[in-house]
Amino acid sequence: MKTLSKPNPWRPPVLGALAVFAVMAQAQTPAATAAAPCKGNASAEQANACALQNFQAVDEEITTLYRDVSRALSAHERPDLWREQSAWKRERDARCQQATRTTSAQPEGPRLQNECLTGETQARRKGLMHWLTLDHPSANP
């Protein structure tokens, strides 16, 4: 009769997932390709629409990465990831609102807000990828 052993604390499936995510991070993102038609002399309305489109594409990518990271983690790690992600979203929104508060009523206000959100969201990739490394606190038994 076969006995079940304890899970390996080195988390080899996560290391494999890390390699997949690293390759995905190198690929050109939909946000980068979506920005191409938005370059040039555009009206404030067009620039705002393009900035929103770019943010939505980047936000979708981070949401997908978050779900993939969540699936790679053990059940006891997921609540910590969820709390971190929720706090990050609140902080991102507050930072961008504060950074653009003086321009919010101006025609370029929505564009600046969405550009801020896009930058903050792109920066989140590193934080999510950290969950898959062995130096993350949750990796220590």
PDB file of C-alpha atoms in Angstrom:
ATOM      1  CA  MET A   1       0.000   0.000   0.000  1.00  0.00           C
ATOM      2  CA  LYS A   2       1.303   3.402  -1.014  1.00  0.00           C
ATOM      3  CA  THR A   3       1.477   6.168   1.590  1.00  0.00           C
ATOM      4  CA  LEU A   4       1.158   9.822   0.816  1.00  0.00           C
ATOM      5  CA  SER A   5       4.163  11.942   1.585  1.00  0.00           C
ATOM      6  CA  LYS A   6       4.203  15.549   2.766  1.00  0.00           C
ATOM      7  CA  PRO A   7       4.332  18.193   0.031  1.00  0.00           C
ATOM      8  CA  ASN A   8       7.803  19.268  -0.976  1.00  0.00           C
ATOM      9  CA  PRO A   9       8.603  22.652   0.638  1.00  0.00           C
ATOM     10  CA  TRP A  10      10.612  23.641  -2.454  1.00  0.00           C
ATOM     11  CA  ARG A  11       7.400  23.818  -4.482  1.00  0.00           C
ATOM     12  CA  PRO A  12       8.734  22.522  -7.832  1.00  0.00           C
ATOM     13  CA  PRO A  13       5.438  23.160  -9.680  1.00  0.00           C
ATOM     14  CA  VAL A  14       5.750  26.814  -8.740  1.00  0.00           C
ATOM     15  CA  LEU A  15       9.261  26.961 -10.134  1.00  0.00           C
ATOM     16  CA  GLY A  16       7.926  25.605 -13.431  1.00  0.00           C
ATOM     17  CA  ALA A  17       5.183  28.196 -13.349  1.00  0.00           C
ATOM     18  CA  LEU A  18       7.796  30.866 -12.700  1.00  0.00           C
ATOM     19  CA  ALA A  19       9.526  29.956 -15.952  1.00  0.00           C
ATOM     20  CA  VAL A  20       6.240  30.239 -17.849  1.00  0.00           C
ATOM     21  CA  PHE A  21       5.485  33.621 -16.272  1.00  0.00           C
ATOM     22  CA  ALA A  22       8.988  34.878 -17.057  1.00  0.00           C
ATOM     23  CA  VAL A  23       8.453  34.071 -20.728  1.00  0.00           C
ATOM     24  CA  MET A  24       5.039  35.755 -20.650  1.00  0.00           C
ATOM     25  CA  ALA A  25       6.570  38.852 -19.078  1.00  0.00           C
ATOM     26  CA  GLN A  26       9.016  39.149 -21.973  1.00  0.00           C
ATOM     27  CA  ALA A  27       6.295  38.954 -24.646  1.00  0.00           C
ATOM     28  CA  GLN A  28       4.777  42.074 -26.128  1.00  0.00           C
ATOM     29  CA  THR A  29       1.593  42.870 -24.265  1.00  0.00           C
ATOM     30  CA  PRO A  30      -1.762  43.727 -25.814  1.00  0.00           C
ATOM     31  CA  ALA A  31      -1.459  47.140 -24.162  1.00  0.00           C
ATOM     32  CA  ALA A  32       1.699  47.833 -26.148  1.00  0.00           C
ATOM     33  CA  THR A  33       0.041  46.875 -29.418  1.00  0.00           C
ATOM     34  CA  ALA A  34      -3.164  48.747 -28.560  1.00  0.00           C
ATOM     35  CA  ALA A  35      -1.199  51.967 -28.041  1.00  0.00           C
ATOM     36  CA  ALA A  36       0.083  52.045 -31.636  1.00  0.00           C
ATOM     37  CA  PRO A  37      -3.072  53.569 -33.257  1.00  0.00           C
ATOM     38  CA  CYS A  38      -3.312  56.046 -30.373  1.00  0.00           C
ATOM     39  CA  LYS A  39      -0.012  57.794 -31.134  1.00  0.00           C
ATOM     40  CA  GLY A  40       0.136  61.147 -32.842  1.00  0.00           C
ATOM     41  CA  ASN A  41      -1.980  64.255 -32.730  1.00  0.00           C
ATOM     42  CA  ALA A  42      -5.224  63.230 -31.117  1.00  0.00           C
ATOM     43  CA  SER A  43      -7.986  65.278 -29.581  1.00  0.00           C
ATOM     44  CA  ALA A  44      -8.318  65.241 -25.812  1.00  0.00           C
ATOM     45  CA  GLU A  45     -11.315  62.925 -26.186  1.00  0.00           C
ATOM     46  CA  GLN A  46      -9.369  60.484 -28.388  1.00  0.00           C
ATOM     47  CA  ALA A  47      -6.342  60.591 -26.077  1.00  0.00           C
ATOM     48  CA  ASN A  48      -8.586  59.911 -23.075  1.00  0.00           C
ATOM     49  CA  ALA A  49     -10.198  56.952 -24.875  1.00  0.00           C
ATOM     50  CA  CYS A  50      -6.796  55.520 -25.815  1.00  0.00           C
ATOM     51  CA  ALA A  51      -5.484  55.898 -22.264  1.00  0.00           C
ATOM     52  CA  LEU A  52      -8.556  54.087 -20.944  1.00  0.00           C
ATOM     53  CA  GLN A  53      -8.119  51.317 -23.518  1.00  0.00           C
ATOM     54  CA  ASN A  54      -4.460  50.901 -22.537  1.00  0.00           C
ATOM     55  CA  PHE A  55      -5.294  50.777 -18.835  1.00  0.00           C
ATOM     56  CA  GLN A  56      -8.022  48.182 -19.392  1.00  0.00           C
ATOM     57  CA  ALA A  57      -5.611  45.949 -21.340  1.00  0.00           C
ATOM     58  CA  VAL A  58      -2.906  46.187 -18.658  1.00  0.00           C
ATOM     59  CA  ASP A  59      -5.467  45.648 -15.889  1.00  0.00           C
ATOM     60  CA  GLU A  60      -6.730  42.514 -17.646  1.00  0.00           C
ATOM     61  CA  GLU A  61      -3.166  41.189 -17.896  1.00  0.00           C
ATOM     62  CA  ILE A  62      -2.530  41.730 -14.181  1.00  0.00           C
ATOM     63  CA  THR A  63      -5.853  40.108 -13.300  1.00  0.00           C
ATOM     64  CA  THR A  64      -4.876  37.056 -15.352  1.00  0.00           C
ATOM     65  CA  LEU A  65      -1.425  36.929 -13.734  1.00  0.00           C
ATOM     66  CA  TYR A  66      -2.997  37.274 -10.273  1.00  0.00           C
ATOM     67  CA  ARG A  67      -5.308  34.321 -10.972  1.00  0.00           C
ATOM     68  CA  ASP A  68      -2.406  32.229 -12.275  1.00  0.00           C
ATOM     69  CA  VAL A  69      -0.257  33.031  -9.247  1.00  0.00           C
ATOM     70  CA  SER A  70      -3.183  32.249  -6.954  1.00  0.00           C
ATOM     71  CA  ARG A  71      -3.604  28.828  -8.572  1.00  0.00           C
ATOM     72  CA  ALA A  72       0.116  28.124  -8.165  1.00  0.00           C
ATOM     73  CA  LEU A  73       0.008  28.817  -4.425  1.00  0.00           C
ATOM     74  CA  SER A  74      -1.167  26.506  -1.698  1.00  0.00           C
ATOM     75  CA  ALA A  75      -4.559  27.052  -0.097  1.00  0.00           C
ATOM     76  CA  HIS A  76      -3.053  28.568   3.055  1.00  0.00           C
ATOM     77  CA  GLU A  77      -1.099  31.166   1.024  1.00  0.00           C
ATOM     78  CA  ARG A  78      -4.023  32.417  -1.059  1.00  0.00           C
ATOM     79  CA  PRO A  79      -5.676  34.575   1.645  1.00  0.00           C
ATOM     80  CA  ASP A  80      -2.420  36.494   2.108  1.00  0.00           C
ATOM     81  CA  LEU A  81      -2.153  37.046  -1.634  1.00  0.00           C
ATOM     82  CA  TRP A  82      -5.777  38.211  -1.764  1.00  0.00           C
ATOM     83  CA  ARG A  83      -5.197  40.681   1.096  1.00  0.00           C
ATOM     84  CA  GLU A  84      -2.035  42.001  -0.547  1.00  0.00           C
ATOM     85  CA  GLN A  85      -3.762  42.407  -3.916  1.00  0.00           C
ATOM     86  CA  SER A  86      -6.755  44.180  -2.366  1.00  0.00           C
ATOM     87  CA  ALA A  87      -4.505  46.569  -0.437  1.00  0.00           C
ATOM     88  CA  TRP A  88      -2.439  47.228  -3.549  1.00  0.00           C
ATOM     89  CA  LYS A  89      -5.556  48.136  -5.566  1.00  0.00           C
ATOM     90  CA  ARG A  90      -6.755  50.563  -2.883  1.00  0.00           C
ATOM     91  CA  GLU A  91      -3.292  52.157  -2.659  1.00  0.00           C
ATOM     92  CA  ARG A  92      -2.941  52.339  -6.472  1.00  0.00           C
ATOM     93  CA  ASP A  93      -6.283  54.095  -6.836  1.00  0.00           C
ATOM     94  CA  ALA A  94      -5.506  56.518  -3.986  1.00  0.00           C
ATOM     95  CA  ARG A  95      -2.025  57.328  -5.372  1.00  0.00           C
ATOM     96  CA  CYS A  96      -3.383  58.053  -8.838  1.00  0.00           C
ATOM     97  CA  GLN A  97      -6.293  60.079  -7.523  1.00  0.00           C
ATOM     98  CA  GLN A  98      -3.894  62.164  -5.424  1.00  0.00           C
ATOM     99  CA  ALA A  99      -1.388  62.537  -8.292  1.00  0.00           C
ATOM    100  CA  THR A 100      -4.048  63.803 -10.714  1.00  0.00           C
ATOM    101  CA  ARG A 101      -6.371  65.720  -8.400  1.00  0.00           C
ATOM    102  CA  THR A 102      -5.324  69.131  -9.758  1.00  0.00           C
ATOM    103  CA  THR A 103      -6.010  68.107 -13.371  1.00  0.00           C
ATOM    104  CA  SER A 104      -9.158  66.036 -12.874  1.00  0.00           C
ATOM    105  CA  ALA A 105     -11.498  68.774 -14.139  1.00  0.00           C
ATOM    106  CA  GLN A 106      -9.331  69.577 -17.158  1.00  0.00           C
ATOM    107  CA  PRO A 107      -9.832  67.941 -20.572  1.00  0.00           C
ATOM    108  CA  GLU A 108      -6.699  65.809 -20.157  1.00  0.00           C
ATOM    109  CA  GLY A 109      -7.675  64.722 -16.634  1.00  0.00           C
ATOM    110  CA  PRO A 110      -9.065  61.278 -17.561  1.00  0.00           C
ATOM    111  CA  ARG A 111      -6.003  60.557 -19.724  1.00  0.00           C
ATOM    112  CA  LEU A 112      -3.601  61.445 -16.920  1.00  0.00           C
ATOM    113  CA  GLN A 113      -5.596  59.373 -14.423  1.00  0.00           C
ATOM    114  CA  ASN A 114      -5.594  56.323 -16.710  1.00  0.00           C
ATOM    115  CA  GLU A 115      -1.903  56.732 -17.543  1.00  0.00           C
ATOM    116  CA  CYS A 116      -1.139  56.741 -13.821  1.00  0.00           C
ATOM    117  CA  LEU A 117      -3.271  53.638 -13.271  1.00  0.00           C
ATOM    118  CA  THR A 118      -1.547  51.934 -16.210  1.00  0.00           C
ATOM    119  CA  GLY A 119       1.927  52.626 -14.830  1.00  0.00           C
ATOM    120  CA  GLU A 120       1.021  51.504 -11.319  1.00  0.00           C
ATOM    121  CA  THR A 121      -0.598  48.344 -12.665  1.00  0.00           C
ATOM    122  CA  GLN A 122       2.391  47.463 -14.834  1.00  0.00           C
ATOM    123  CA  ALA A 123       4.641  47.855 -11.788  1.00  0.00           C
ATOM    124  CA  ARG A 124       2.490  45.319  -9.887  1.00  0.00           C
ATOM    125  CA  ARG A 125       3.836  42.452 -12.045  1.00  0.00           C
ATOM    126  CA  LYS A 126       7.029  42.318  -9.971  1.00  0.00           C
ATOM    127  CA  GLY A 127       5.075  42.049  -6.721  1.00  0.00           C
ATOM    128  CA  LEU A 128       2.955  39.194  -8.038  1.00  0.00           C
ATOM    129  CA  MET A 129       5.976  37.365  -9.455  1.00  0.00           C
ATOM    130  CA  HIS A 130       7.651  37.581  -6.050  1.00  0.00           C
ATOM    131  CA  TRP A 131       5.005  35.192  -4.702  1.00  0.00           C
ATOM    132  CA  LEU A 132       6.442  32.471  -6.933  1.00  0.00           C
ATOM    133  CA  THR A 133      10.012  32.742  -5.681  1.00  0.00           C
ATOM    134  CA  LEU A 134      11.624  30.765  -2.919  1.00  0.00           C
ATOM    135  CA  ASP A 135      12.681  33.938  -1.114  1.00  0.00           C
ATOM    136  CA  HIS A 136       9.043  34.900  -0.514  1.00  0.00           C
ATOM    137  CA  PRO A 137       8.169  34.594   3.218  1.00  0.00           C
ATOM    138  CA  SER A 138       5.379  32.111   2.448  1.00  0.00           C
ATOM    139  CA  ALA A 139       7.923  29.725   0.904  1.00  0.00           C
ATOM    140  CA  ASN A 140       9.610  29.156   4.259  1.00  0.00           C
ATOM    141  CA  PRO A 141       8.200  26.150   6.083  1.00  0.00           C
TER     142      PRO A 141
END
